[in-house]
Coordinates of C-alpha atoms and ligand atoms in Angstrom, one line a residue:
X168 CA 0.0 0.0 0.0
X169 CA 1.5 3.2 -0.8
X170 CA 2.6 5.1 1.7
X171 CA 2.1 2.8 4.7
X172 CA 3.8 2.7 7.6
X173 CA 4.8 0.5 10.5
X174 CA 2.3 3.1 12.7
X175 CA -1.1 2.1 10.0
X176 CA -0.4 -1.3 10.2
X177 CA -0.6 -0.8 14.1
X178 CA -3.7 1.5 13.9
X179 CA -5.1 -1.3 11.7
X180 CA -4.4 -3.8 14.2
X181 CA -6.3 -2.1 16.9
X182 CA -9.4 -1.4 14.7
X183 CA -9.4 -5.2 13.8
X184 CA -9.0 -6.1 17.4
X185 CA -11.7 -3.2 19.1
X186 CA -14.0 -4.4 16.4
X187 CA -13.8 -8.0 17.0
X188 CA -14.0 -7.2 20.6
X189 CA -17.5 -6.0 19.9
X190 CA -18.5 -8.6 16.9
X191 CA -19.1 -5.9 14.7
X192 CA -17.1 -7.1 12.1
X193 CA -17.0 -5.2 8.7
X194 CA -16.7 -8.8 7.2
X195 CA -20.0 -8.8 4.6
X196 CA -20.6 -5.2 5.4
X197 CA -22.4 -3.5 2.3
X198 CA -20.1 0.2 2.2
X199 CA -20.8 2.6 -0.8
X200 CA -17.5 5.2 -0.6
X201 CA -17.8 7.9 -3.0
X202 CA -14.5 9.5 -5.0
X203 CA -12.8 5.9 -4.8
X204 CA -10.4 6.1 -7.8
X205 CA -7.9 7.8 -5.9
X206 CA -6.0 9.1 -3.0
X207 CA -8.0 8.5 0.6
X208 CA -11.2 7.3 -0.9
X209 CA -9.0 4.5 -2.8
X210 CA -7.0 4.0 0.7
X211 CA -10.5 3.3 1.9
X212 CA -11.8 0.8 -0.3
X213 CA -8.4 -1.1 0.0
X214 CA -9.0 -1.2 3.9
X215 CA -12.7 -2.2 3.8
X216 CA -12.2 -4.8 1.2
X217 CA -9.2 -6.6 3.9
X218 CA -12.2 -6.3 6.4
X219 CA -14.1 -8.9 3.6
X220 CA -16.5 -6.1 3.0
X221 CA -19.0 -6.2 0.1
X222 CA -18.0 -2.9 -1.6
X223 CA -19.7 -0.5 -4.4
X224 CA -16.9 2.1 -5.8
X225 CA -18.0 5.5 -7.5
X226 CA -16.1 8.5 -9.1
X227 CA -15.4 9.8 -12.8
X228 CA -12.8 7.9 -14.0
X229 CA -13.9 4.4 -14.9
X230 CA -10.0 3.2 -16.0
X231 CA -9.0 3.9 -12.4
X232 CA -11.7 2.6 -10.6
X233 CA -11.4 -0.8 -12.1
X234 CA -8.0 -0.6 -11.4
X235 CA -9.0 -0.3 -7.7
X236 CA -11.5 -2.7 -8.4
X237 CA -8.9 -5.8 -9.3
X238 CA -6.6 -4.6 -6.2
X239 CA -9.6 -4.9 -4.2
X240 CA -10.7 -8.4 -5.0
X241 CA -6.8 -9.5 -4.4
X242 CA -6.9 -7.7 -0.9
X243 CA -10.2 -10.1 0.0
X244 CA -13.4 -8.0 -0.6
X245 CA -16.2 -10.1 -0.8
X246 CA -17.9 -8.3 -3.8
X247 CA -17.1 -5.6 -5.4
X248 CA -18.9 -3.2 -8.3
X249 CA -18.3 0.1 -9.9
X250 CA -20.3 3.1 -11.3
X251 CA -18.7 5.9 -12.6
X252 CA -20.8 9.1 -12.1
X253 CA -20.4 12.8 -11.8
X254 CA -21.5 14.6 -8.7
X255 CA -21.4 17.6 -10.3
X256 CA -24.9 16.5 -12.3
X257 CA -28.0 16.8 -9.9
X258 CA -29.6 13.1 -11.1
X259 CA -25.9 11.1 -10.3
X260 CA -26.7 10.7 -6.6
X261 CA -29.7 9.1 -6.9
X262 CA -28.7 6.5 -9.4
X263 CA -25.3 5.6 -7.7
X264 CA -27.5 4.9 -4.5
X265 CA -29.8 2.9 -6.4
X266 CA -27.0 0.7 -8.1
X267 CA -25.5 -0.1 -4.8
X268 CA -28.3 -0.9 -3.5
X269 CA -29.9 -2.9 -6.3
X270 CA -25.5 -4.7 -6.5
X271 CA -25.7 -4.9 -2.5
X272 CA -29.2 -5.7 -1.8
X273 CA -28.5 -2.9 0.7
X274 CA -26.6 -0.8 2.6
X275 CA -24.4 -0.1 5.9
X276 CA -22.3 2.5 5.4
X277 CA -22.4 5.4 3.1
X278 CA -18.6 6.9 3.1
X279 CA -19.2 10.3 1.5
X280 CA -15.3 11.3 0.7
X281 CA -15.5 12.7 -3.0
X282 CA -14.0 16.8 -4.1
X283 CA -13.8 18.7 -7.0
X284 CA -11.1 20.4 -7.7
X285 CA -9.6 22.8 -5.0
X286 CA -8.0 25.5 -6.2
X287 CA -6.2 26.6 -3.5
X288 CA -5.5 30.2 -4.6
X289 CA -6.8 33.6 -3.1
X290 CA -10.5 34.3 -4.0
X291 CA -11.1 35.7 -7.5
X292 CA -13.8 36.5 -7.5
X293 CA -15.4 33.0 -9.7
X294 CA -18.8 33.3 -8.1
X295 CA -19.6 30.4 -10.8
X296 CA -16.7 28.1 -9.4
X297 CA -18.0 28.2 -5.7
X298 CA -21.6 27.2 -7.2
X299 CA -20.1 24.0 -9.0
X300 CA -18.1 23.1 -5.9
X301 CA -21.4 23.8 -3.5
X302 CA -23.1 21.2 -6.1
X303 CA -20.0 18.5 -6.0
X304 CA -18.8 19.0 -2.4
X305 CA -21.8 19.8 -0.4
X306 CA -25.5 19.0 -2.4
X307 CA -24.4 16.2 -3.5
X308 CA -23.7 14.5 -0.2
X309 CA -26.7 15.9 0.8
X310 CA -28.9 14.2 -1.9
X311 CA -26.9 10.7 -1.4
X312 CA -27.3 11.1 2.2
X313 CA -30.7 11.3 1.3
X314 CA -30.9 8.6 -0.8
X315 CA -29.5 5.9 1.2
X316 CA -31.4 6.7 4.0
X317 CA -34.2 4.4 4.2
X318 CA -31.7 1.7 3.6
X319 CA -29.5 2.7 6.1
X320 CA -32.1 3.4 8.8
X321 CA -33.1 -1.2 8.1
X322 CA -29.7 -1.9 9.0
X323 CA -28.8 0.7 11.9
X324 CA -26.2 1.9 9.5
X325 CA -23.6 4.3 8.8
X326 CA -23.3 8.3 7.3
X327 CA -19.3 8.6 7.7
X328 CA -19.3 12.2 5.9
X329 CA -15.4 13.3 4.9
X330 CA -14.6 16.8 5.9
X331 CA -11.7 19.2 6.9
X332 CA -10.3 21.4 9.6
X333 CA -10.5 23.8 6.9
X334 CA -14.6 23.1 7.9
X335 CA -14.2 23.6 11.3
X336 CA -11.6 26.6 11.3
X337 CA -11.1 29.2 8.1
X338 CA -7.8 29.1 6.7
X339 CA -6.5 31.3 3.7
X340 CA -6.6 30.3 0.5
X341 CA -9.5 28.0 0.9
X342 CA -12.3 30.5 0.2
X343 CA -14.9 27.9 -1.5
X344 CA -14.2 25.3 -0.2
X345 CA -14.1 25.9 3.3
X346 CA -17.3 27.2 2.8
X347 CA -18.8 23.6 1.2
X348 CA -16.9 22.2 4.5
X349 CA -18.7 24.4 6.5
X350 CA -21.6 23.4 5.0
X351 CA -21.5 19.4 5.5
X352 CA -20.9 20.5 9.3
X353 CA -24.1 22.5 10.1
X354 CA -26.1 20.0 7.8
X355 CA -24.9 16.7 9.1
X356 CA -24.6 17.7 12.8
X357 CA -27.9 19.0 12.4
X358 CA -29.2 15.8 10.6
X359 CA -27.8 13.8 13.6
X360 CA -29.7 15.9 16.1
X361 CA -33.1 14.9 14.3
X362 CA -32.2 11.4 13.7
X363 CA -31.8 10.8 17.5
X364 CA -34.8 13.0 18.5
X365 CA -36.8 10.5 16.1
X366 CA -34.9 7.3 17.5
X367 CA -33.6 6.5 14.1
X368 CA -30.6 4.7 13.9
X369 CA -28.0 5.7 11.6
X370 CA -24.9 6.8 13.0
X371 CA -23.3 10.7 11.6
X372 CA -19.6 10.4 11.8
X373 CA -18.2 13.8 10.6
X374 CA -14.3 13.3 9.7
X375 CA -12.1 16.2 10.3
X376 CA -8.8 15.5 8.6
X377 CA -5.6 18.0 8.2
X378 CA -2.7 17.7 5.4
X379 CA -3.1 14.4 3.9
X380 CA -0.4 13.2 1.4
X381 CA -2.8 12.9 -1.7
X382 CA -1.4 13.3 -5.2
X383 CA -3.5 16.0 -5.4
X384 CA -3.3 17.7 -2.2
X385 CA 0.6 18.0 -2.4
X386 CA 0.5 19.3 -5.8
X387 CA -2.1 22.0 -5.1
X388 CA -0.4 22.9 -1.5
X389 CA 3.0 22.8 -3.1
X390 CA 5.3 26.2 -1.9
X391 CA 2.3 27.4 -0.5
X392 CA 2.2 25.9 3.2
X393 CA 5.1 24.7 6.1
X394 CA 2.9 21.8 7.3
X395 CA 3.9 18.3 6.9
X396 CA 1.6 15.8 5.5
X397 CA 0.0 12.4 7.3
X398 CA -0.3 9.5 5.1
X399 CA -3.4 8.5 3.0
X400 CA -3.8 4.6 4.1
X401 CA -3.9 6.0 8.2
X402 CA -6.0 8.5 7.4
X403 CA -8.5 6.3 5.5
X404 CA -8.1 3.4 8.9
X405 CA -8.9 6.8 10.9
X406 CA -12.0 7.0 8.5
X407 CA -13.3 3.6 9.1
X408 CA -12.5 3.3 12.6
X409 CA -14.9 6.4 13.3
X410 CA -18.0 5.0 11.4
X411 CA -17.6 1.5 12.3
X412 CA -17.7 2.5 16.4
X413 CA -20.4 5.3 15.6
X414 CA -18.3 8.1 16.6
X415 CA -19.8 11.6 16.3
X416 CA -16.5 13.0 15.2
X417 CA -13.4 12.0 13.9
X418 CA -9.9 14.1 14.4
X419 CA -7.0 13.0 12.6
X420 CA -4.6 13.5 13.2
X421 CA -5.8 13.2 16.7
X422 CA -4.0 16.6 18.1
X423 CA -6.3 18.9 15.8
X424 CA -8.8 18.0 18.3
X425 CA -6.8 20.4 20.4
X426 CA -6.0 23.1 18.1
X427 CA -9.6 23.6 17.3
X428 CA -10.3 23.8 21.7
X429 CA -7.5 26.6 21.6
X430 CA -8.8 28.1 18.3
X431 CA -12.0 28.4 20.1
X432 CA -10.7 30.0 22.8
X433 CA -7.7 32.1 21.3
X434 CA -9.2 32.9 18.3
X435 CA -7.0 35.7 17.1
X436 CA -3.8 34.6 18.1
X437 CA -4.6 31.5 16.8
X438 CA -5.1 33.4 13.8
X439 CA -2.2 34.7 13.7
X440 CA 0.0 31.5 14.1
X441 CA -2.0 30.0 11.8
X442 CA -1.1 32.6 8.6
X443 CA 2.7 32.3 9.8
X444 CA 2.6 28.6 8.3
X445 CA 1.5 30.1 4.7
X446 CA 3.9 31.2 2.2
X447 CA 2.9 34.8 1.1
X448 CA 4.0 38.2 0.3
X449 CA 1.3 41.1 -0.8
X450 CA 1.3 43.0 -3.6
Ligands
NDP136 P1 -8.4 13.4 -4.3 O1 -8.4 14.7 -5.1 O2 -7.2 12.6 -4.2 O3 -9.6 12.5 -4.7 C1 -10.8 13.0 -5.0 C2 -11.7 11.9 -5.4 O4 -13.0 12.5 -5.8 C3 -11.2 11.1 -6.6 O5 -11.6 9.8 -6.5 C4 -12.0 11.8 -7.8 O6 -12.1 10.9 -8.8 C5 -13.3 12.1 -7.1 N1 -14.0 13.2 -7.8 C6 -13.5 14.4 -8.2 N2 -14.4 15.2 -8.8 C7 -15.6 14.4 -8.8 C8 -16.8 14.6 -9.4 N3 -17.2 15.7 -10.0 N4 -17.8 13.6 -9.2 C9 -17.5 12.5 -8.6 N5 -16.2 12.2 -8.1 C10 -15.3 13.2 -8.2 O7 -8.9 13.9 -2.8 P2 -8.4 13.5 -1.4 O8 -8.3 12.0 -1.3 O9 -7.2 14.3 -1.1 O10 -9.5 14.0 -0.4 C11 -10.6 13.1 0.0 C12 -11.4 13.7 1.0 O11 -10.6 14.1 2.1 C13 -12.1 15.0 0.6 O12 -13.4 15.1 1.1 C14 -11.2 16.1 1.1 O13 -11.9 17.3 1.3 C15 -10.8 15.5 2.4 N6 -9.6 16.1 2.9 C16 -8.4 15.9 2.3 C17 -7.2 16.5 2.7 C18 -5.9 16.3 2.1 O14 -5.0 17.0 2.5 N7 -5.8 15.4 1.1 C19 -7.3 17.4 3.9 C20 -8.6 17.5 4.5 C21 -9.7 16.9 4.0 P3 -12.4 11.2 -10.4 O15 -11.5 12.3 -10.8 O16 -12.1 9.9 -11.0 O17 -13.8 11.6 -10.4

């Protein structure tokens, strides 16, 4: 697995171990993880299918995600199916839902991890941009999250919902989509609110992740930031971990946890630190 380490083989250990501990094995577990064909979403479906899950794989490319596909199979997942399907179109959710379901016969976990592109520039101004990446980063979570409900809610499932610290704490350069990241928070932690009030039970596990070394991450954060990068694989274990125990919130790396307490609390010097680890001079 690229870019594993002695320390995700460990974390992987534990997860096998705390959920044998509590027989809720992810063997035969029916997972739909969105934006599959690369970086953590692809470090996800390589985890579940060790677990022996029953997996359905969605993004754009279809050459990479039958490439993941094969790898998958090899690494033990008891079924496996793709769709590709762009969440920038309004009807994709809907029909991705229904082909998992209709492949899986149902579902326990939604993993909502897809993005379009981030820019990662100063705003411009692209009022049309931040509208596409509302539509890919944010509505459509919400209309797959709607989708899979019903299913969910039969087999006291999972919503594991993939966000950022950039969602929980503004940082520069991040105009749009902090703002879609922001978004997933106050309509998933709202969601979970209702859910409990109406003793449904599907679990919201909202994932706040810092630098992860993507492919696309350290390209578009290249020169522009001092902060190192956690590896993909631990981040995707840190992923599954949270929706398989029905944790309400995610940190990983763990210590962001922290900075947010002290963000919350500090919030301008925090502020300040914070633009000391960009790389900028003004005009
Ligand atoms: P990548 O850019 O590596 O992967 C994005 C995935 O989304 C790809 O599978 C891509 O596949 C898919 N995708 C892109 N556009 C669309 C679209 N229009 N419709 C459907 N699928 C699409 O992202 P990361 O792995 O780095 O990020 C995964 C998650 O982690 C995201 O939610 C991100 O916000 C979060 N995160 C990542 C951090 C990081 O540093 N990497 C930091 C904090 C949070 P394809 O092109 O084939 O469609």
């Amino acid at each position: 697995v690229k870019g594993s380490s002695s320390a995700a083989f460990f974390t992987y250990f534990c997860i096998f171990c705390s959920l044998s501990h509590k027989k809720e094995s992810l063997s035969g577990a029916r997972v739909l993880v969105t934006g599959a064909s690369a970086g953590i979403g692809e470090q996800i479906a390589y985890h579940y299918a060790r677990f022996g899950a029953e997996i359905v794989l969605t993004a754009r490319r279809e050459a990479l995600l039958q490439k993941v596909t094969e790898k998958c199979l090899k690494l033990g997942a008891k079924k496996i199916f793709y769709i590709s399907a762009d969440m920038s179109s309004p009807s994709e959710p809907e029909k991705v839902v229904q082909f998992a379901v209709q492949k899986l016969g149902s579902l326990d976990y939604l993993v909502l991890n897809h993005i379009g592109t981030n820019r990662f520039q100063e705003w411009t101004g692209d009022v049309e941009y931040t509208r596409w990446l509302m539509q890919v980063n944010f509505l459509s979570y919400v209309a797959l999250a709607t989708a899979a409900l019903p299913t969910l809610e039969k087999n006291r499932g999972a919503l594991v919902v993939v966000s950022s610290l950039t969602g929980r704490m503004p940082t520069p350069f991040t105009t749009s989509y902090s703002a879609t990241k922001f978004a997933l928070d106050g309509f998933f932690s709202s969601l979970r609110h209702e859910l409990v009030m109406q003793k449904r039970d599907v679990s919201v596990t909202l994932c706040i992740l810092g630098l992860i070394d993507t492919d696309s991450a350290l390209e578009y954060t290249r020169g522009k930031v001092h902060i190192s990068a956690s590896p993909a694989p631990e981040a995707a274990l840190a992923i599954i971990r949270g929706g398989a125990t029905r944790a309400h919130e995610v940190f990983y790396p763990r210590w962001l946890q922290q900075l947010c307490c002290l963000w919350t609390l500090f919030p301008s010097s925090g502020n300040h630190v914070l633009r000391t680890f960009y790389n900028y001079s003004s005009p």
